[in-house]
mmCIF file of C-alpha atoms in Angstrom:
data_model
loop_
_atom_site.group_PDB
_atom_site.id
_atom_site.type_symbol
_atom_site.label_atom_id
_atom_site.label_comp_id
_atom_site.label_asym_id
_atom_site.label_seq_id
_atom_site.Cartn_x
_atom_site.Cartn_y
_atom_site.Cartn_z
ATOM 1 C CA MET A 266 7.868 6.000 -20.103
ATOM 2 C CA ASP A 267 5.575 5.805 -17.061
ATOM 3 C CA GLY A 268 5.057 9.428 -16.178
ATOM 4 C CA PHE A 269 8.306 10.515 -14.523
ATOM 5 C CA LEU A 270 9.569 6.910 -14.442
ATOM 6 C CA PRO A 271 10.669 4.356 -17.058
ATOM 7 C CA ALA A 272 8.317 1.443 -17.719
ATOM 8 C CA GLU A 273 10.363 -0.955 -15.583
ATOM 9 C CA HIS A 274 9.426 1.165 -12.559
ATOM 10 C CA GLY A 275 5.680 0.552 -12.870
ATOM 11 C CA ARG A 276 5.328 -0.179 -9.149
ATOM 12 C CA ARG A 277 4.475 2.239 -6.375
ATOM 13 C CA ARG A 278 7.418 3.664 -4.466
ATOM 14 C CA THR A 279 7.983 5.110 -1.014
ATOM 15 C CA LEU A 280 10.935 6.017 1.196
ATOM 16 C CA LYS A 281 13.050 3.328 2.834
ATOM 17 C CA ALA A 282 13.454 5.281 6.081
ATOM 18 C CA PRO A 283 12.351 8.523 7.744
ATOM 19 C CA ILE A 284 14.507 11.577 7.212
ATOM 20 C CA GLY A 285 14.179 15.191 8.311
ATOM 21 C CA CYS A 286 15.552 18.700 8.362
ATOM 22 C CA MET A 287 14.885 22.133 9.834
ATOM 23 C CA GLY A 288 14.529 25.444 8.059
ATOM 24 C CA ASP A 289 12.696 28.744 7.817
ATOM 25 C CA GLY A 290 9.415 29.339 6.038
ATOM 26 C CA LEU A 291 9.739 31.675 3.045
ATOM 27 C CA HIS A 292 6.562 33.583 3.832
ATOM 28 C CA SER A 293 6.008 33.043 7.562
ATOM 29 C CA GLY A 294 9.672 33.414 8.525
ATOM 30 C CA ARG A 295 9.104 30.761 11.218
ATOM 31 C CA ARG A 296 11.641 28.060 12.048
ATOM 32 C CA MET A 297 10.095 24.651 11.396
ATOM 33 C CA ALA A 298 11.025 20.979 11.529
ATOM 34 C CA LEU A 299 10.125 18.653 8.665
ATOM 35 C CA THR A 300 10.262 14.863 8.512
ATOM 36 C CA MET A 301 9.463 12.612 5.540
ATOM 37 C CA HIS A 302 8.220 9.126 6.438
ATOM 38 C CA PRO A 303 7.528 5.957 4.443
ATOM 39 C CA ALA A 304 3.845 5.187 3.832
ATOM 40 C CA ALA A 305 1.846 2.120 2.837
ATOM 41 C CA ALA A 306 1.270 1.449 -0.855
ATOM 42 C CA GLY A 307 -1.811 3.328 -2.025
ATOM 43 C CA ALA A 308 -1.653 5.925 0.753
ATOM 44 C CA GLY A 309 -0.517 8.679 -1.599
ATOM 45 C CA ILE A 310 1.274 11.779 -0.328
ATOM 46 C CA GLN A 311 -0.097 13.003 3.008
ATOM 47 C CA PHE A 312 0.939 16.160 4.857
ATOM 48 C CA ARG A 313 0.677 16.228 8.655
ATOM 49 C CA ARG A 314 0.659 19.243 10.956
ATOM 50 C CA THR A 315 2.273 17.653 13.993
ATOM 51 C CA ASP A 316 1.558 20.708 16.139
ATOM 52 C CA LEU A 317 -2.168 20.392 15.402
ATOM 53 C CA GLY A 318 -2.548 16.646 14.872
ATOM 54 C CA VAL A 319 -4.198 17.139 11.469
ATOM 55 C CA ASP A 320 -3.526 15.254 8.214
ATOM 56 C CA ILE A 321 -4.062 16.881 4.814
ATOM 57 C CA PRO A 322 -3.921 14.829 1.598
ATOM 58 C CA ALA A 323 -1.737 16.310 -1.137
ATOM 59 C CA ARG A 324 -4.583 16.895 -3.552
ATOM 60 C CA PHE A 325 -5.551 19.759 -5.842
ATOM 61 C CA ASP A 326 -9.027 20.010 -4.319
ATOM 62 C CA PHE A 327 -7.511 20.837 -0.902
ATOM 63 C CA VAL A 328 -5.665 23.894 -2.261
ATOM 64 C CA THR A 329 -6.952 27.042 -0.553
ATOM 65 C CA ASP A 330 -4.417 29.736 -1.504
ATOM 66 C CA THR A 331 -2.148 30.274 -4.506
ATOM 67 C CA ARG A 332 -0.633 33.681 -3.698
ATOM 68 C CA LEU A 333 3.084 33.256 -4.461
ATOM 69 C CA CYS A 334 2.961 29.629 -3.297
ATOM 70 C CA THR A 335 0.584 26.685 -3.108
ATOM 71 C CA THR A 336 -1.201 26.171 0.202
ATOM 72 C CA ILE A 337 -3.422 23.272 1.217
ATOM 73 C CA ALA A 338 -5.773 23.082 4.194
ATOM 74 C CA ALA A 339 -8.009 20.515 5.869
ATOM 75 C CA PRO A 340 -11.663 21.141 4.894
ATOM 76 C CA THR A 341 -12.826 20.357 8.416
ATOM 77 C CA ALA A 342 -10.121 22.518 10.034
ATOM 78 C CA PRO A 343 -9.331 25.507 7.780
ATOM 79 C CA ALA A 344 -6.772 26.825 10.276
ATOM 80 C CA ALA A 345 -4.710 23.686 9.643
ATOM 81 C CA ARG A 346 -2.827 25.023 6.621
ATOM 82 C CA ILE A 347 0.489 24.095 5.052
ATOM 83 C CA GLY A 348 2.014 26.506 2.552
ATOM 84 C CA THR A 349 4.871 26.394 0.036
ATOM 85 C CA ILE A 350 4.368 22.718 -0.696
ATOM 86 C CA GLU A 351 5.263 22.966 -4.400
ATOM 87 C CA HIS A 352 9.035 22.411 -4.106
ATOM 88 C CA ILE A 353 8.814 19.261 -1.977
ATOM 89 C CA MET A 354 5.966 17.985 -4.184
ATOM 90 C CA ALA A 355 8.169 18.533 -7.244
ATOM 91 C CA ALA A 356 11.014 16.608 -5.607
ATOM 92 C CA LEU A 357 8.716 13.718 -4.704
ATOM 93 C CA ALA A 358 7.339 13.605 -8.246
ATOM 94 C CA GLY A 359 10.815 13.874 -9.742
ATOM 95 C CA ALA A 360 12.013 10.963 -7.616
ATOM 96 C CA GLY A 361 8.917 8.918 -8.411
ATOM 97 C CA ILE A 362 7.660 8.757 -4.818
ATOM 98 C CA ASP A 363 3.977 7.784 -4.762
ATOM 99 C CA ASP A 364 3.424 7.247 -1.039
ATOM 100 C CA ALA A 365 4.841 9.276 1.856
ATOM 101 C CA ILE A 366 3.878 11.170 4.991
ATOM 102 C CA ILE A 367 5.334 14.669 5.270
ATOM 103 C CA GLU A 368 5.319 15.960 8.832
ATOM 104 C CA VAL A 369 5.863 19.629 9.638
ATOM 105 C CA ASP A 370 5.366 21.431 12.954
ATOM 106 C CA GLY A 371 4.141 24.716 11.505
ATOM 107 C CA PRO A 372 2.182 26.356 8.694
ATOM 108 C CA GLU A 373 4.768 26.095 5.942
ATOM 109 C CA ILE A 374 7.323 23.771 4.389
ATOM 110 C CA PRO A 375 10.859 25.104 5.011
ATOM 111 C CA ILE A 376 12.187 26.949 1.972
ATOM 112 C CA LEU A 377 15.798 25.717 2.444
ATOM 113 C CA ASP A 378 17.698 27.095 -0.588
ATOM 114 C CA GLY A 379 14.557 27.974 -2.599
ATOM 115 C CA SER A 380 14.729 24.964 -4.912
ATOM 116 C CA ALA A 381 13.811 21.272 -4.893
ATOM 117 C CA ALA A 382 17.429 20.075 -4.706
ATOM 118 C CA PRO A 383 17.637 19.808 -0.869
ATOM 119 C CA PHE A 384 14.492 17.666 -0.830
ATOM 120 C CA LEU A 385 15.922 15.400 -3.540
ATOM 121 C CA PHE A 386 19.059 15.100 -1.416
ATOM 122 C CA LEU A 387 16.977 13.999 1.578
ATOM 123 C CA ILE A 388 15.105 11.465 -0.573
ATOM 124 C CA ASP A 389 18.411 10.097 -1.868
ATOM 125 C CA CYS A 390 19.711 9.779 1.703
ATOM 126 C CA ALA A 391 16.553 7.986 2.874
ATOM 127 C CA GLY A 392 16.528 5.633 -0.105
ATOM 128 C CA ILE A 393 13.572 4.428 -2.152
ATOM 129 C CA ALA A 394 11.557 1.231 -1.606
ATOM 130 C CA THR A 395 9.452 -0.308 -4.382
ATOM 131 C CA SER A 396 6.250 -2.143 -3.431
ATOM 132 C CA ALA A 397 4.361 -4.885 -5.246
ATOM 133 C CA ALA A 398 1.443 -2.529 -5.893
ATOM 134 C CA PRO A 399 1.116 -1.333 -9.496
ATOM 135 C CA ARG A 400 1.376 2.346 -10.321
ATOM 136 C CA GLN A 401 -1.433 4.100 -12.167
ATOM 137 C CA MET A 402 -1.286 7.112 -14.478
ATOM 138 C CA ILE A 403 -3.860 9.717 -15.411
ATOM 139 C CA GLU A 404 -4.148 9.967 -19.178
ATOM 140 C CA VAL A 405 -5.450 13.230 -20.627
ATOM 141 C CA LEU A 406 -7.909 12.425 -23.409
ATOM 142 C CA ARG A 407 -8.724 15.845 -24.810
ATOM 143 C CA PRO A 408 -7.410 19.420 -24.473
ATOM 144 C CA VAL A 409 -8.242 21.373 -21.331
ATOM 145 C CA ARG A 410 -7.443 25.103 -21.032
ATOM 146 C CA VAL A 411 -7.709 27.806 -18.358
ATOM 147 C CA GLU A 412 -6.891 31.484 -18.815
ATOM 148 C CA ASP A 413 -6.791 34.590 -16.625
ATOM 149 C CA ALA A 414 -7.851 38.173 -17.293
ATOM 150 C CA GLN A 415 -4.344 39.133 -18.416
ATOM 151 C CA GLY A 416 -4.215 36.435 -21.092
ATOM 152 C CA ALA A 417 -1.914 34.051 -19.224
ATOM 153 C CA PHE A 418 -2.980 30.460 -19.834
ATOM 154 C CA ALA A 419 -2.281 26.825 -19.036
ATOM 155 C CA GLU A 420 -3.330 23.806 -21.071
ATOM 156 C CA LEU A 421 -3.172 20.019 -20.918
ATOM 157 C CA HIS A 422 -3.220 18.027 -24.154
ATOM 158 C CA PRO A 423 -3.223 14.316 -24.946
ATOM 159 C CA ASN A 424 0.218 12.785 -25.435
ATOM 160 C CA SER A 425 0.707 10.003 -27.986
ATOM 161 C CA GLU A 426 3.498 8.633 -25.793
ATOM 162 C CA ALA A 427 3.264 7.526 -22.168
ATOM 163 C CA ALA A 428 5.180 10.588 -20.999
ATOM 164 C CA PHE A 429 4.822 14.085 -19.582
ATOM 165 C CA ASP A 430 6.071 16.865 -21.858
ATOM 166 C CA ALA A 431 6.023 20.564 -21.041
ATOM 167 C CA THR A 432 6.333 23.849 -22.903
ATOM 168 C CA LEU A 433 6.280 27.028 -20.836
ATOM 169 C CA GLU A 434 7.169 30.678 -21.396
ATOM 170 C CA ILE A 435 7.463 33.680 -19.080
ATOM 171 C CA ASP A 436 7.894 37.376 -19.803
ATOM 172 C CA TYR A 437 9.187 39.995 -17.374
ATOM 173 C CA PRO A 438 9.976 42.989 -19.632
ATOM 174 C CA ASN A 439 12.620 45.510 -18.589
ATOM 175 C CA THR A 440 14.182 43.136 -16.062
ATOM 176 C CA ALA A 441 17.082 40.684 -16.053
ATOM 177 C CA ILE A 442 14.463 37.924 -16.395
ATOM 178 C CA GLY A 443 13.086 39.043 -19.749
ATOM 179 C CA HIS A 444 11.379 36.524 -22.009
ATOM 180 C CA GLN A 445 12.332 32.893 -21.435
ATOM 181 C CA SER A 446 10.848 29.643 -22.696
ATOM 182 C CA LEU A 447 11.517 25.947 -22.233
ATOM 183 C CA ASN A 448 10.349 22.804 -24.016
ATOM 184 C CA ILE A 449 11.240 19.596 -22.198
ATOM 185 C CA ARG A 450 10.287 15.968 -21.652
ATOM 186 C CA LEU A 451 10.281 15.509 -17.909
ATOM 187 C CA THR A 452 12.079 12.339 -16.920
ATOM 188 C CA PRO A 453 13.769 11.699 -13.562
ATOM 189 C CA GLU A 454 17.117 12.490 -15.169
ATOM 190 C CA ALA A 455 15.881 15.679 -16.841
ATOM 191 C CA PHE A 456 14.246 16.912 -13.646
ATOM 192 C CA ARG A 457 17.355 16.275 -11.556
ATOM 193 C CA ALA A 458 19.756 17.824 -14.080
ATOM 194 C CA ASN A 459 17.705 20.744 -15.363
ATOM 195 C CA MET A 460 15.041 21.723 -12.816
ATOM 196 C CA ALA A 461 15.790 20.617 -9.280
ATOM 197 C CA ASP A 462 18.368 23.248 -8.250
ATOM 198 C CA SER A 463 16.605 26.248 -9.834
ATOM 199 C CA ARG A 464 15.542 28.724 -7.153
ATOM 200 C CA THR A 465 12.443 30.777 -6.537
ATOM 201 C CA PHE A 466 12.773 34.417 -7.560
ATOM 202 C CA GLY A 467 11.221 37.850 -7.142
ATOM 203 C CA LEU A 468 11.602 41.527 -7.920
ATOM 204 C CA LYS A 469 13.210 43.867 -5.389
ATOM 205 C CA GLU A 470 10.487 46.447 -6.033
ATOM 206 C CA ASP A 471 7.873 44.010 -4.706
ATOM 207 C CA VAL A 472 9.587 43.192 -1.404
ATOM 208 C CA ALA A 473 8.109 46.022 0.697
ATOM 209 C CA ARG A 474 4.598 45.310 -0.598
ATOM 210 C CA LEU A 475 4.945 41.613 0.182
ATOM 211 C CA HIS A 476 6.163 42.334 3.715
ATOM 212 C CA GLU A 477 3.159 44.597 4.309
ATOM 213 C CA ALA A 478 0.930 41.710 3.219
ATOM 214 C CA GLY A 479 2.669 39.358 5.650
ATOM 215 C CA LEU A 480 4.454 37.477 2.873
ATOM 216 C CA ALA A 481 8.118 36.738 2.100
ATOM 217 C CA LEU A 482 9.070 37.409 5.745
ATOM 218 C CA GLY A 483 11.697 34.652 5.597
ATOM 219 C CA GLY A 484 13.038 35.544 2.176
ATOM 220 C CA SER A 485 16.725 36.337 1.658
ATOM 221 C CA LEU A 486 19.454 36.057 -0.937
ATOM 222 C CA ASP A 487 20.179 32.628 0.572
ATOM 223 C CA ASN A 488 16.841 31.201 -0.564
ATOM 224 C CA ALA A 489 15.685 33.326 -3.503
ATOM 225 C CA VAL A 490 17.019 35.072 -6.572
ATOM 226 C CA VAL A 491 16.232 38.784 -6.293
ATOM 227 C CA VAL A 492 16.135 40.943 -9.416
ATOM 228 C CA ASP A 493 16.542 44.734 -9.392
ATOM 229 C CA GLY A 494 15.820 45.912 -12.924
ATOM 230 C CA MET A 495 18.569 44.450 -15.097
ATOM 231 C CA THR A 496 20.674 43.399 -12.087
ATOM 232 C CA ILE A 497 20.802 40.078 -10.216
ATOM 233 C CA LEU A 498 21.426 40.986 -6.559
ATOM 234 C CA ASN A 499 22.656 37.545 -5.456
ATOM 235 C CA PRO A 500 26.470 37.668 -5.081
ATOM 236 C CA GLY A 501 26.837 34.242 -6.712
ATOM 237 C CA GLY A 502 24.638 35.113 -9.662
ATOM 238 C CA LEU A 503 22.477 32.483 -11.346
ATOM 239 C CA ARG A 504 22.867 28.722 -11.321
ATOM 240 C CA HIS A 505 21.650 28.584 -14.922
ATOM 241 C CA ALA A 506 21.346 31.345 -17.504
ATOM 242 C CA ASP A 507 17.631 30.502 -17.734
ATOM 243 C CA GLU A 508 17.129 29.656 -14.051
ATOM 244 C CA PHE A 509 13.878 31.629 -13.944
ATOM 245 C CA ILE A 510 11.961 29.523 -16.474
ATOM 246 C CA ARG A 511 13.457 26.357 -15.044
ATOM 247 C CA HIS A 512 12.057 27.266 -11.637
ATOM 248 C CA LYS A 513 8.646 28.004 -13.134
ATOM 249 C CA VAL A 514 8.650 24.511 -14.649
ATOM 250 C CA LEU A 515 9.682 23.118 -11.239
ATOM 251 C CA ASP A 516 6.706 24.907 -9.652
ATOM 252 C CA MET A 517 4.385 23.519 -12.321
ATOM 253 C CA VAL A 518 5.635 19.983 -11.692
ATOM 254 C CA GLY A 519 4.932 20.374 -7.969
ATOM 255 C CA ASP A 520 1.504 21.896 -8.521
ATOM 256 C CA LEU A 521 0.405 19.242 -11.033
ATOM 257 C CA ALA A 522 1.677 16.467 -8.739
ATOM 258 C CA LEU A 523 -1.440 17.297 -6.705
ATOM 259 C CA ALA A 524 -3.358 15.343 -9.358
ATOM 260 C CA GLY A 525 -2.518 12.329 -7.184
ATOM 261 C CA ALA A 526 -0.763 10.314 -9.907
ATOM 262 C CA PRO A 527 1.609 10.913 -12.829
ATOM 263 C CA LEU A 528 0.036 12.584 -15.845
ATOM 264 C CA ARG A 529 0.300 11.217 -19.366
ATOM 265 C CA ALA A 530 -0.075 14.567 -21.060
ATOM 266 C CA ARG A 531 1.529 17.564 -22.680
ATOM 267 C CA PHE A 532 1.470 20.821 -20.711
ATOM 268 C CA ILE A 533 1.547 24.158 -22.541
ATOM 269 C CA GLY A 534 1.609 27.413 -20.584
ATOM 270 C CA SER A 535 2.262 31.096 -21.001
ATOM 271 C CA ARG A 536 2.946 33.197 -17.888
ATOM 272 C CA SER A 537 1.086 30.652 -15.791
ATOM 273 C CA GLY A 538 1.677 30.176 -12.075
ATOM 274 C CA HIS A 539 0.252 28.442 -9.030
ATOM 275 C CA ALA A 540 -3.295 29.755 -9.509
ATOM 276 C CA LEU A 541 -3.639 28.652 -13.134
ATOM 277 C CA ASN A 542 -1.899 25.347 -12.434
ATOM 278 C CA ASN A 543 -4.488 24.550 -9.796
ATOM 279 C CA GLN A 544 -7.371 25.770 -11.935
ATOM 280 C CA LEU A 545 -6.119 23.502 -14.714
ATOM 281 C CA LEU A 546 -6.384 20.399 -12.529
ATOM 282 C CA ARG A 547 -9.820 21.461 -11.328
ATOM 283 C CA ALA A 548 -10.959 21.884 -14.935
ATOM 284 C CA LEU A 549 -9.494 18.511 -15.928
ATOM 285 C CA PHE A 550 -11.171 16.534 -13.163
ATOM 286 C CA ALA A 551 -14.465 18.404 -13.531
ATOM 287 C CA ASP A 552 -14.881 16.729 -16.940
ATOM 288 C CA ALA A 553 -14.993 12.947 -16.737
ATOM 289 C CA SER A 554 -14.568 12.713 -20.523
ATOM 290 C CA ALA A 555 -11.206 14.546 -20.410
ATOM 291 C CA TRP A 556 -9.206 11.883 -18.539
ATOM 292 C CA ARG A 557 -8.993 8.241 -17.532
ATOM 293 C CA TRP A 558 -6.924 5.961 -15.349
ATOM 294 C CA VAL A 559 -4.417 3.716 -17.148
ATOM 295 C CA GLY A 560 -2.255 0.906 -15.822
ATOM 296 C CA GLY A 561 -2.508 -1.132 -12.664
ATOM 297 C CA THR A 562 -5.605 -2.196 -10.796
ATOM 298 C CA ALA A 563 -7.983 -0.377 -8.497
ATOM 299 C CA THR A 564 -6.519 0.762 -5.175
ATOM 300 C CA PRO A 565 -8.111 2.833 -2.373
ATOM 301 C CA ALA A 566 -6.242 5.909 -3.611
ATOM 302 C CA LYS A 567 -7.451 5.293 -7.169
ATOM 303 C CA GLN A 568 -11.034 4.762 -6.051
ATOM 304 C CA LYS A 569 -10.944 7.986 -4.018
ATOM 305 C CA ALA A 570 -9.507 9.958 -6.925
ATOM 306 C CA SER A 571 -12.222 8.668 -9.241
ATOM 307 C CA ALA A 572 -14.691 10.757 -7.253
ATOM 308 C CA PHE A 573 -13.008 13.921 -8.576
ATOM 309 C CA ALA A 574 -14.994 13.827 -11.812
#
């Protein structure tokens, strides 16, 4: 198992053709156009603000905000931000896309239905091209842990197999969410079947506060599951009985894809979210003894990532 891909897919992959869509931003409420383009082998995932002419690499060290979503910004142009990147990053990781350019004409990736499924659909429509360039993985060599003041934590551990395994739990007492947990080996098939269509969610009691903070302005029952105490407000109900934990795993996949390559590791988390996921990658790459590159040969992307330590 090569990260999210079987061993026979040990070559870098990109899209066969450009493909796009339009949609509203979950937090900004703005209508935006998005296009995914093929990219050269070794380019990695690059986001592009077409309205500003600024490119932003999809890397953990470019994350500037983790309030309710993951936002990256260009260090030399902080106003050039792109938010809510986690769902499209999860779809790209789940499909095994290593190299792509993601263009958007505003400050946020469209939320679409609140899951990664529409992005997987676009990737399927565009098709996938495999290059001759070998794919590298990042192997975790020793445990790394981050924790917040409330006791939520996220950890990465070595994995004896060339795979990415995850165990995550959440706890929302006195709500329809409750306590949920999931233990899964993330393969392309498992991601597509179990994670991709699980939607973002929130509590009705938080909506007014979020609007006052300028967040969730584009949220609706069409792109989020809204919980009011023990009641699910969405007329269609849930897509899965445990859709909430599945979406949290989806978010984690998207956040950890900002490592720049598939992880050979085991993730363990309790009540973790975007902030802890990003802190976990920062802690990993801050310690050169905690990780190493495996597979393939040096590429520009690999050489650039080696400067993380």
